[in-house]
Amino acid sequence: MLKFKSLVFLLVLIGLTACKSSPTADEGADNLTLTPIASSSAQQQQDPVTSTADTSDDSEANQSEYNVQPGEFNLYPRETSGWDESGWSIITPSEDSRLIYVSSSLGDDETAEFYAPRDIDDIEDPGVIKPFKTIEAAHANTREGYPDWILLRRGDVWGVSAAIHLKGGRSVDERSVITSYGKKALRPEIVKSGAKDILRVWAEVRYVAIVGISLYAIDRDPHSSQFAGWGNTNELRGIYIYSGDSHEESMGSILIEDNRFNYLSKAISSAGDAKHVDIIVRRNIIRNSYSELGHAQGMSAGNTSALIEENIFDHNGWLVQQENRNEKDKEQGQATMFNHNTYFSSSMDTVFRNNIFLRSSSIQNKWTANPKGESDEIISRNLLIEDNLYVGGEIAISAGGNDDNNNGHRWQNISIINNVMLAIGRDQPTNRTLGWNIDANDWDGGKICGNYLLHTDNPLVTNIYGIKLSGHSKDVIVSKNTIHGLNTPNSSSIHGAISVVDIYDKENISVEENNVQLDQGMLQVIVAEQLDSITFRGNRYFSTLEKSEWFRSDGINYPYSEWQSISGDDATLAQDIFLEPKRTFETYLDSIGFGSSIDAFVRSAMEQPARTWSENFSAKRINAYIREGYGNTICD
């Protein structure tokens, strides 16, 4: 038995097909492939590693159909297969894997050797070995369609001259892997690339795991002695996944876990017309993405089915506040309305669960569903956004803006449940006055349930929504949400803690068992049009507004007695005395020793050693702490 400490991996049962596609035009032809480096004399003398793959055409797996369905993550139960006791995915090498060790401080490409698993007692602590010095030389000894491993020595640092095009593995159980080894706590770090990307996963590549490394754009970090200077910060993506130009093909089975991303233009990006399926992003920390040239996101994804779980996204899309309100100036990494913590377009069968989203340039989670013609159609479907924490930013969740023909549905089966949103609008990165918590538009079926929308704390932020449902929407349930402390100094004829608004057709909207407690400010309780399409049941309301202004419909304010008559609302009007209504993210930080410093919290999370994930940095623990102060209502 190998004395192998479990590495990060999510088991998914998948077939494979090769996608023969070219890069998009804006990628150019530079750095698309690495020039193979000849094996050293030591490698040529070494006995070959036994392979069970079909070497006549890379591997047998590459000839089978890749038929994984969107949303098929982790087909094995977590408690019985694929996960260790600390929640990390498990990867093990195969008998014919090559273990290719790399050390920038100790390695030598001329004398390096690769190893079979049978030759190593402990893969993470291999003892006396002959490592490669450069990642390029190590990569040249990997094989497409084989479960070969590149292991980077912890604490070592590399620059790469070109993008590293990772090769695919054999199957979901036999991944190609790039990961770390050694006794040091610091992850191995790739600090720059001579291309637009550090790591690439190209169209014909499947079954890849990227685990426990750091991708850091040192020459884009204004605090670094190697900073290139403002005006010289070239774009650099950390991991770029490209699926090809064919709509009929798909790619996937990519695991990205336990990594650190800092000062890139996009930390993780997937693009291409084909579907990306089985993209798994777990327990990474992604921060400080910015751009002086284009748009910057923590993660951007198109045509993607992904599991995004237990990550921390912080301060992505900007370094400094926009100097001129609503301007598009990107100089020195200024915030713009186009930059976000995550940006997902045309998504399907995707789960966001137990993540922490902090201080985005504009939107924490931006989802788009842009129709291709003049008629709206379902573009994004089956999205679950569950038990995440949101702090700051201008909008917490938007599903959806952008292109809209205003003639139909664009989203189907969307669930936003049990999330906690705090101080949305606080930072004003773009100098706008937005503080929107949940924005839903053109939904055909969905649920907004069990969310906590709490505490606006910037008096300059006046454009506030709790939950806004608009467009052509039907069969949507808004229930069991707790809305407290959303305060604005200005009254508005269109803004409410819960708003169901605009002229477009609505059908079968349920607003039930919500608790709206507005103890100061001028935000209205309910603003709703087309009351005959809405059912109100079992809600609880309180506001310090004049009672004649709590409710609004068709441009008219109503006291509750008249509101009840026109809406059928059977609400209870009462002020709740919460157990600890001042619980915030900052009080949580203070309780675990960080004062109220978000920066200290994120830095400490970044410094966790490989395969270490303290519960103190988990959305699950923080959200439980917040909910306990406000009644602990959740959506079943």
XYZ file of C-alpha atoms in Angstrom:
636
model
C 0.000 0.000 0.000
C 1.277 3.467 -0.788
C 1.593 5.777 2.150
C -0.294 8.392 0.213
C -1.983 11.288 1.915
C -5.225 11.855 0.065
C -5.017 14.547 -2.575
C -7.854 16.647 -3.770
C -10.289 15.073 -6.230
C -13.970 14.663 -7.017
C -14.976 11.309 -8.526
C -17.177 11.574 -11.563
C -17.955 8.667 -13.908
C -17.446 9.828 -17.477
C -16.601 8.646 -20.992
C -14.356 10.545 -23.376
C -14.255 11.822 -26.935
C -11.599 13.907 -28.600
C -12.534 17.427 -29.773
C -10.420 18.654 -32.688
C -10.765 22.423 -32.503
C -8.711 25.522 -33.021
C -8.270 28.407 -30.625
C -10.347 31.523 -31.001
C -8.933 34.166 -33.253
C -7.949 36.520 -30.463
C -5.720 33.839 -28.944
C -3.447 33.863 -31.976
C -1.027 31.094 -32.798
C 1.542 31.928 -30.133
C 2.273 29.405 -27.425
C -0.363 26.909 -28.481
C 2.022 23.975 -28.022
C 5.224 23.442 -26.155
C 8.341 22.373 -28.014
C 9.180 18.900 -26.669
C 12.344 18.730 -24.625
C 14.506 15.721 -25.319
C 14.781 13.202 -22.516
C 18.041 13.284 -20.604
C 20.499 10.412 -20.808
C 19.378 9.386 -17.339
C 15.794 9.110 -18.567
C 16.792 7.149 -21.652
C 18.636 4.614 -19.492
C 15.763 4.187 -17.061
C 13.511 1.158 -17.455
C 10.259 2.272 -19.083
C 7.193 2.539 -16.918
C 4.693 -0.195 -17.741
C 1.600 1.184 -19.465
C -1.815 -0.350 -19.913
C -2.830 2.362 -22.357
C -3.092 1.857 -26.091
C 0.097 3.571 -27.218
C -0.899 3.257 -30.865
C -3.296 6.161 -30.409
C -2.537 7.724 -27.031
C -5.015 5.620 -25.053
C -8.134 3.559 -25.430
C -10.057 6.091 -23.348
C -9.508 8.757 -25.973
C -11.477 6.666 -28.480
C -14.591 6.226 -26.323
C -17.524 8.608 -26.410
C -17.425 11.457 -23.938
C -21.039 11.380 -22.832
C -21.135 12.861 -19.324
C -24.324 14.809 -18.790
C -24.367 18.381 -17.463
C -24.759 18.392 -13.704
C -23.182 14.989 -13.170
C -20.683 15.815 -10.450
C -19.437 13.216 -7.999
C -21.463 10.177 -8.953
C -20.162 8.379 -5.855
C -21.479 9.306 -2.403
C -19.078 11.602 -0.616
C -19.200 9.634 2.602
C -18.218 6.347 0.973
C -16.113 7.079 -2.106
C -13.837 9.784 -3.321
C -13.503 11.864 -0.180
C -11.256 11.714 2.839
C -12.415 12.499 6.362
C -11.507 16.173 5.971
C -13.607 16.616 2.856
C -10.794 16.535 0.310
C -11.143 14.627 -2.916
C -8.932 11.574 -3.281
C -6.594 10.981 -6.196
C -4.334 7.956 -6.482
C -1.837 7.190 -9.274
C -2.118 4.139 -11.472
C 0.500 1.422 -11.838
C 1.700 2.965 -15.087
C 1.607 6.615 -13.944
C 4.750 8.673 -14.252
C 5.572 10.647 -11.113
C 7.529 13.635 -12.376
C 8.989 15.727 -9.552
C 10.046 19.346 -10.119
C 12.106 21.633 -7.894
C 13.369 25.033 -8.992
C 15.827 25.029 -6.090
C 17.109 21.426 -6.206
C 16.308 20.152 -9.679
C 18.404 19.588 -12.791
C 16.762 18.948 -16.169
C 19.864 17.112 -17.428
C 19.967 14.480 -14.706
C 16.275 14.299 -13.739
C 14.303 11.067 -13.715
C 10.649 10.217 -13.488
C 9.371 7.399 -11.279
C 6.754 4.686 -11.110
C 4.505 4.645 -8.027
C 6.013 1.298 -6.996
C 9.380 3.058 -6.632
C 8.119 5.647 -4.111
C 7.027 4.844 -0.562
C 5.399 8.204 0.132
C 4.469 10.292 -2.881
C 4.311 13.562 -0.930
C 7.639 12.931 0.799
C 9.599 10.873 -1.737
C 13.001 11.029 -0.082
C 16.093 11.094 -2.294
C 14.988 11.719 -5.879
C 16.282 13.437 -9.002
C 13.747 16.184 -9.776
C 13.459 18.340 -12.856
C 14.237 22.016 -12.523
C 11.724 23.487 -14.967
C 8.037 22.796 -15.403
C 8.511 22.820 -19.173
C 10.983 19.920 -19.038
C 8.764 17.957 -16.673
C 5.731 18.584 -18.839
C 7.559 17.299 -21.924
C 7.731 13.890 -20.223
C 3.983 13.600 -19.689
C 1.855 11.630 -22.139
C -1.568 12.435 -23.534
C -4.175 9.938 -22.321
C -2.105 8.702 -19.374
C -2.490 9.380 -15.635
C 0.870 11.131 -15.352
C 1.631 13.441 -12.430
C 3.679 16.637 -12.271
C 4.576 17.352 -8.638
C 5.987 20.788 -7.773
C 8.085 21.195 -4.646
C 6.371 23.279 -1.986
C 8.058 26.560 -1.276
C 9.680 26.735 -4.721
C 8.901 29.404 -7.312
C 8.809 29.309 -11.137
C 8.184 31.532 -14.098
C 7.195 29.786 -17.309
C 8.175 30.980 -20.766
C 4.923 29.871 -22.393
C 1.508 28.618 -21.378
C 1.634 25.052 -20.065
C -0.844 22.983 -22.133
C -1.888 20.274 -19.711
C -2.424 16.813 -21.165
C -5.457 14.716 -20.428
C -5.693 11.591 -18.329
C -7.185 8.207 -19.138
C -10.488 8.284 -17.254
C -12.237 9.851 -14.291
C -10.389 7.423 -12.016
C -7.062 7.955 -13.752
C -6.513 11.697 -14.061
C -3.513 13.586 -15.211
C -2.441 15.687 -12.246
C -0.425 18.771 -11.463
C 0.029 19.122 -7.721
C 2.640 19.595 -4.971
C 4.988 17.600 -2.769
C 7.306 18.197 0.162
C 7.240 19.090 3.848
C 6.944 22.870 3.570
C 3.653 24.619 4.217
C 3.924 27.067 1.317
C 2.362 25.965 -1.933
C 4.596 25.843 -4.986
C 4.122 29.076 -6.877
C 4.072 29.938 -10.577
C 4.507 33.685 -10.668
C 4.359 34.621 -14.354
C 4.037 33.340 -17.901
C 5.370 34.461 -21.250
C 1.867 33.892 -22.673
C -1.603 35.179 -21.858
C -2.180 32.177 -19.585
C -0.266 30.110 -17.070
C -2.119 26.784 -17.458
C -4.276 25.801 -20.419
C -6.711 22.914 -20.811
C -7.431 22.721 -24.527
C -10.376 21.266 -26.418
C -9.224 17.664 -26.772
C -8.094 17.351 -23.153
C -10.122 15.514 -20.478
C -9.665 14.172 -16.956
C -7.354 16.747 -15.401
C -6.750 17.656 -11.748
C -5.018 20.901 -10.707
C -4.440 20.660 -6.991
C -2.627 22.577 -4.265
C -0.584 25.153 -6.194
C -0.391 28.961 -6.305
C -0.745 31.085 -9.435
C 0.446 34.614 -8.693
C 1.015 37.398 -11.216
C 3.945 38.981 -9.426
C 4.568 41.636 -12.072
C 0.913 42.739 -11.780
C 1.102 43.150 -8.007
C 1.633 46.864 -7.238
C 3.089 45.908 -3.839
C 5.811 43.734 -5.413
C 9.356 44.889 -6.207
C 8.845 43.169 -9.594
C 5.749 45.205 -10.463
C 5.780 46.118 -14.174
C 4.347 49.577 -13.545
C 0.982 51.073 -14.405
C 0.342 50.967 -18.113
C 2.499 47.844 -18.464
C 0.276 45.282 -16.753
C -0.373 42.704 -19.476
C -3.404 40.473 -19.183
C -2.731 37.096 -17.540
C -5.209 34.323 -16.869
C -4.418 31.632 -14.319
C -6.271 28.645 -15.813
C -7.851 28.890 -19.260
C -10.200 26.109 -20.357
C -11.111 26.195 -24.048
C -13.783 23.859 -25.406
C -13.569 24.437 -29.159
C -15.840 25.909 -31.781
C -18.265 23.043 -32.329
C -21.639 23.247 -30.609
C -21.980 19.457 -30.821
C -18.908 18.552 -28.814
C -18.309 18.888 -25.084
C -15.364 18.672 -22.728
C -14.857 18.463 -19.025
C -13.908 16.433 -15.975
C -11.606 19.196 -14.801
C -10.942 19.450 -11.046
C -9.486 22.690 -9.647
C -9.050 22.383 -5.894
C -7.026 23.884 -3.034
C -5.256 26.468 -5.185
C -4.441 30.137 -4.645
C -4.920 32.828 -7.300
C -3.747 36.420 -6.895
C -3.442 39.540 -9.090
C -4.462 37.881 -12.367
C -6.823 39.414 -14.904
C -9.016 36.310 -14.710
C -8.131 33.568 -12.253
C -10.173 30.864 -14.002
C -11.813 31.206 -17.395
C -13.692 28.805 -19.653
C -14.611 29.735 -23.206
C -15.575 28.208 -26.527
C -18.875 27.302 -28.165
C -19.019 23.709 -26.950
C -20.310 22.758 -23.507
C -17.985 22.546 -20.540
C -19.291 19.855 -18.212
C -18.035 18.461 -14.936
C -15.974 21.537 -14.092
C -15.317 21.356 -10.357
C -13.841 24.290 -8.442
C -13.444 23.586 -4.714
C -11.704 25.210 -1.778
C -9.689 27.711 -3.763
C -9.011 31.333 -2.842
C -9.329 33.814 -5.695
C -8.594 37.479 -5.133
C -7.459 40.773 -6.634
C -8.235 40.044 -10.275
C -8.074 43.330 -12.194
C -7.392 44.787 -15.631
C -6.190 48.009 -17.170
C -7.116 46.788 -20.665
C -10.355 44.808 -20.581
C -12.804 43.136 -18.244
C -11.599 41.285 -15.157
C -13.371 38.530 -13.221
C -12.493 36.138 -10.432
C -13.988 33.388 -12.586
C -15.713 33.665 -15.946
C -17.475 30.767 -17.633
C -19.593 30.268 -20.727
C -21.710 27.235 -21.661
C -20.635 25.610 -18.428
C -22.011 23.051 -16.005
C -19.953 23.485 -12.840
C -19.775 22.769 -9.145
C -18.379 25.835 -7.354
C -17.990 24.882 -3.706
C -16.320 26.228 -0.544
C -14.202 28.828 -2.306
C -13.354 32.354 -1.182
C -13.657 35.084 -3.832
C -12.425 38.488 -2.660
C -11.942 41.891 -4.262
C -12.118 40.662 -7.836
C -12.535 43.044 -10.745
C -10.779 46.017 -9.191
C -7.901 47.322 -7.131
C -9.120 50.891 -6.557
C -12.407 52.731 -6.631
C -13.567 54.297 -9.889
C -12.475 57.922 -9.948
C -15.346 59.209 -12.081
C -18.813 57.934 -11.381
C -20.126 55.606 -14.094
C -16.995 56.083 -16.200
C -15.267 53.132 -17.869
C -11.700 54.129 -16.990
C -9.641 51.035 -16.088
C -6.348 52.793 -15.333
C -4.580 51.361 -12.287
C -7.200 48.659 -11.962
C -10.174 50.906 -11.338
C -13.519 49.254 -10.689
C -16.037 49.134 -13.521
C -19.600 47.896 -13.796
C -18.397 45.103 -16.105
C -16.188 43.343 -13.520
C -17.388 40.825 -10.970
C -16.382 38.061 -8.583
C -17.995 35.514 -10.923
C -19.494 35.918 -14.398
C -21.385 32.930 -15.830
C -23.163 33.075 -19.189
C -25.470 30.495 -20.786
C -25.074 28.212 -17.783
C -26.816 24.929 -17.148
C -26.934 22.441 -14.279
C -24.594 24.435 -12.074
C -24.254 24.550 -8.296
C -22.768 27.385 -6.196
C -22.614 26.092 -2.626
C -20.938 27.233 0.621
C -18.751 29.889 -0.997
C -17.706 33.248 0.446
C -18.020 36.246 -1.898
C -16.447 39.479 -0.675
C -16.037 43.015 -2.056
C -16.628 42.561 -5.778
C -16.127 45.378 -8.279
C -19.801 45.284 -9.189
C -21.790 42.027 -8.914
C -20.829 39.122 -6.700
C -22.497 36.498 -8.934
C -23.464 37.756 -12.373
C -25.447 35.360 -14.548
C -26.462 36.163 -18.114
C -28.874 34.473 -20.497
C -28.579 36.349 -23.765
C -30.908 35.254 -26.595
C -29.320 34.852 -29.999
C -32.222 36.247 -32.016
C -35.173 38.584 -31.603
C -37.183 36.170 -29.465
C -36.355 35.404 -25.856
C -35.758 31.729 -25.136
C -34.490 29.590 -22.264
C -30.716 30.061 -22.246
C -29.778 29.225 -18.638
C -31.397 26.450 -16.628
C -31.116 24.363 -13.470
C -29.012 26.653 -11.287
C -28.702 26.142 -7.532
C -27.158 28.952 -5.442
C -27.167 27.679 -1.894
C -25.752 28.616 1.528
C -23.227 31.179 0.277
C -22.068 34.297 2.132
C -22.013 37.697 0.408
C -20.422 40.823 1.857
C -20.210 44.143 0.007
C -20.273 44.605 -3.740
C -23.025 46.503 -5.522
C -25.306 43.515 -6.241
C -25.164 40.097 -4.603
C -26.904 37.908 -7.215
C -28.151 38.985 -10.615
C -29.970 36.490 -12.815
C -30.522 38.383 -15.156
C -29.526 41.376 -16.932
C -27.887 42.061 -20.281
C -29.653 41.252 -23.549
C -33.428 41.012 -23.275
C -36.004 41.224 -26.058
C -38.709 41.653 -23.429
C -40.915 39.010 -25.011
C -40.384 35.791 -23.050
C -38.508 33.692 -20.520
C -34.721 33.300 -20.496
C -34.166 31.315 -17.282
C -35.644 28.053 -16.065
C -35.604 26.300 -12.695
C -33.413 28.669 -10.678
C -33.039 28.227 -6.905
C -31.485 30.842 -4.610
C -31.792 29.383 -1.132
C -30.348 29.826 2.374
C -27.764 32.463 1.470
C -26.628 35.289 3.764
C -26.144 38.785 2.326
C -24.571 41.544 4.374
C -23.862 45.223 3.679
C -24.530 44.994 -0.057
C -23.522 48.351 -1.550
C -21.096 49.242 1.205
C -17.914 49.863 -0.796
C -19.297 51.690 -3.856
C -16.441 50.466 -6.085
C -17.872 52.148 -9.201
C -19.272 55.114 -7.239
C -22.819 54.063 -8.042
C -25.444 54.018 -5.307
C -26.558 50.404 -5.858
C -27.371 48.043 -3.023
C -29.329 45.218 -4.679
C -29.450 41.841 -2.973
C -31.289 39.536 -5.402
C -32.256 40.504 -8.940
C -34.381 37.975 -10.865
C -35.741 38.573 -14.368
C -37.596 36.448 -16.944
C -37.749 33.304 -14.813
C -39.756 30.274 -15.882
C -39.901 28.477 -12.555
C -37.735 29.083 -9.523
C -37.391 29.586 -5.797
C -35.952 32.389 -3.667
C -36.161 30.934 -0.199
C -34.545 31.060 3.252
C -32.163 33.915 2.476
C -31.013 36.504 5.017
C -30.754 40.022 3.583
C -29.225 42.197 6.282
C -27.793 45.614 7.113
C -27.060 48.217 4.544
C -24.544 50.470 6.276
C -23.637 53.158 3.744
C -25.999 56.186 3.861
C -24.884 57.193 0.359
C -26.356 53.994 -1.087
C -29.954 54.845 -1.912
C -30.827 52.521 -4.823
C -31.729 49.514 -2.683
C -33.654 46.342 -3.354
C -34.125 43.309 -1.181
C -35.647 40.881 -3.676
C -36.629 42.158 -7.108
C -38.585 39.941 -9.506
C -39.268 41.409 -12.936
C -39.749 40.621 -16.611
C -41.737 37.690 -17.969
C -41.738 35.532 -14.847
C -43.980 32.670 -13.805
C -44.099 29.861 -11.230
C -41.705 31.595 -8.826
C -41.836 31.152 -5.049
C -40.436 33.860 -2.753
C -40.608 32.405 0.737
C -39.079 32.284 4.223
C -36.653 35.115 3.566
C -35.569 37.337 6.471
C -35.049 40.972 5.467
C -33.768 43.256 8.205
C -31.882 46.526 8.311
C -32.123 47.436 4.610
C -32.189 51.161 5.144
C -32.298 54.008 2.681
C -32.687 57.726 3.481
C -34.837 58.244 0.379
C -38.275 56.928 -0.424
C -38.813 55.451 -3.869
C -41.894 54.619 -5.854
C -40.352 51.410 -7.237
C -38.108 49.992 -4.502
C -39.318 47.600 -1.858
C -37.904 44.968 0.439
C -39.808 42.619 -1.883
C -40.615 43.969 -5.337
C -42.574 42.280 -8.131
C -42.513 44.948 -10.757
C -42.760 46.177 -14.365
C -45.404 45.797 -17.072
C -44.401 42.380 -18.398
C -46.627 39.364 -17.861
C -46.365 37.524 -14.556
C -48.061 34.277 -13.637
C -48.341 32.239 -10.439
C -45.979 34.196 -8.186
C -46.081 33.203 -4.492
C -44.839 35.503 -1.711
C -45.189 33.572 1.515
C -43.802 33.265 5.056
C -41.271 36.063 4.601
C -40.230 38.239 7.545
C -39.611 41.881 6.591
C -38.329 44.007 9.467
C -37.415 47.562 8.473
C -36.578 49.332 11.724
C -35.353 52.545 10.132
C -35.085 54.216 6.755
C -37.646 54.674 3.998
C -37.627 51.444 2.004
C -41.158 50.238 1.385
C -42.209 46.779 2.542
C -43.865 45.527 -0.682
C -43.958 47.102 -4.131
C -45.954 44.972 -6.550
C -47.736 45.259 -9.867
C -50.209 42.815 -11.419
C -51.571 41.731 -8.051
C -53.870 39.182 -9.670
C -50.757 37.142 -10.560
C -49.385 37.118 -6.984
C -50.432 35.126 -3.921
C -49.448 36.563 -0.535
C -49.652 34.206 2.425
C -48.307 34.037 5.994
C -45.855 36.943 5.812
C -44.714 39.078 8.750
C -44.037 42.810 8.351
C -42.751 45.783 10.302
C -41.563 49.217 9.208
C -40.918 52.596 10.799
C -42.389 54.276 7.723
C -45.775 55.889 8.026
C -48.223 53.001 7.839
C -49.880 54.563 4.830
C -46.617 54.058 2.877
C -45.762 50.436 3.625
C -47.270 49.008 0.425
C -47.407 50.250 -3.171
C -49.068 49.054 -6.353
C -49.721 50.803 -9.672
C -48.211 54.017 -8.373
C -50.406 54.246 -5.279
C -49.348 53.811 -1.639
C -51.654 51.816 0.639
C -52.075 51.302 4.380
C -52.365 47.661 5.351
C -56.170 47.552 5.565
C -56.527 48.675 1.968
C -53.545 46.607 0.862
C -55.148 43.507 2.340
C -58.317 44.221 0.435
C -56.649 44.513 -2.967
C -53.931 41.849 -2.517
C -55.476 39.217 -0.238
C -52.341 39.439 1.940
C -53.020 37.846 5.366
C -49.788 39.084 6.960
C -49.034 39.587 10.647
C -47.891 43.125 11.452
C -45.411 42.959 14.317
C -41.894 44.021 15.206
C -39.593 41.100 15.982
C -37.019 41.349 18.734
C -34.149 39.283 17.390
C -31.741 37.535 19.731
C -28.680 39.397 18.441
C -29.767 41.679 15.593
C -26.357 43.302 15.255
C -24.493 40.211 14.157
C -22.411 41.012 11.091
C -19.418 39.608 9.281
C -17.261 41.992 11.289
C -18.589 40.723 14.622
C -17.823 37.199 13.429
C -14.271 38.230 12.520
C -13.847 39.742 15.963
C -15.100 36.533 17.573
C -12.305 34.505 15.912
C -9.535 37.012 16.543
C -9.357 39.136 13.396
C -10.804 42.314 14.846
C -13.005 43.543 12.024
C -10.417 43.197 9.265
C -11.570 41.412 6.111
C -8.013 41.716 4.754
C -6.599 39.857 7.778
C -9.261 37.163 7.395
C -8.443 36.567 3.714
C -4.677 36.680 4.246
C -4.956 34.075 6.969
C -7.142 31.898 4.767
C -4.570 32.213 1.956
C -1.814 31.003 4.286
C -3.488 27.706 5.184
C -1.133 24.848 4.210
C -2.059 22.475 1.409
C -5.086 20.282 2.201
C -5.940 22.415 5.210
C -9.332 24.094 5.372
C -10.288 25.520 8.741
C -13.978 25.706 9.544
C -13.333 29.281 10.657
C -13.049 30.169 6.967
C -16.183 28.328 5.878
C -19.411 29.950 4.739
C -21.306 27.201 6.510
C -19.955 28.221 9.931
C -20.247 31.971 9.336
C -23.803 31.693 8.020
C -24.840 29.600 11.027
C -23.400 32.292 13.320
C -25.371 35.011 11.507
C -28.636 33.060 11.399
C -28.535 32.284 15.111
C -28.848 35.997 15.795
C -31.974 36.347 13.666
C -34.171 33.340 14.318
C -32.449 30.596 12.308
C -35.122 30.280 9.644
C -34.028 28.198 6.659
C -35.620 26.758 3.560
C -36.097 22.999 3.804
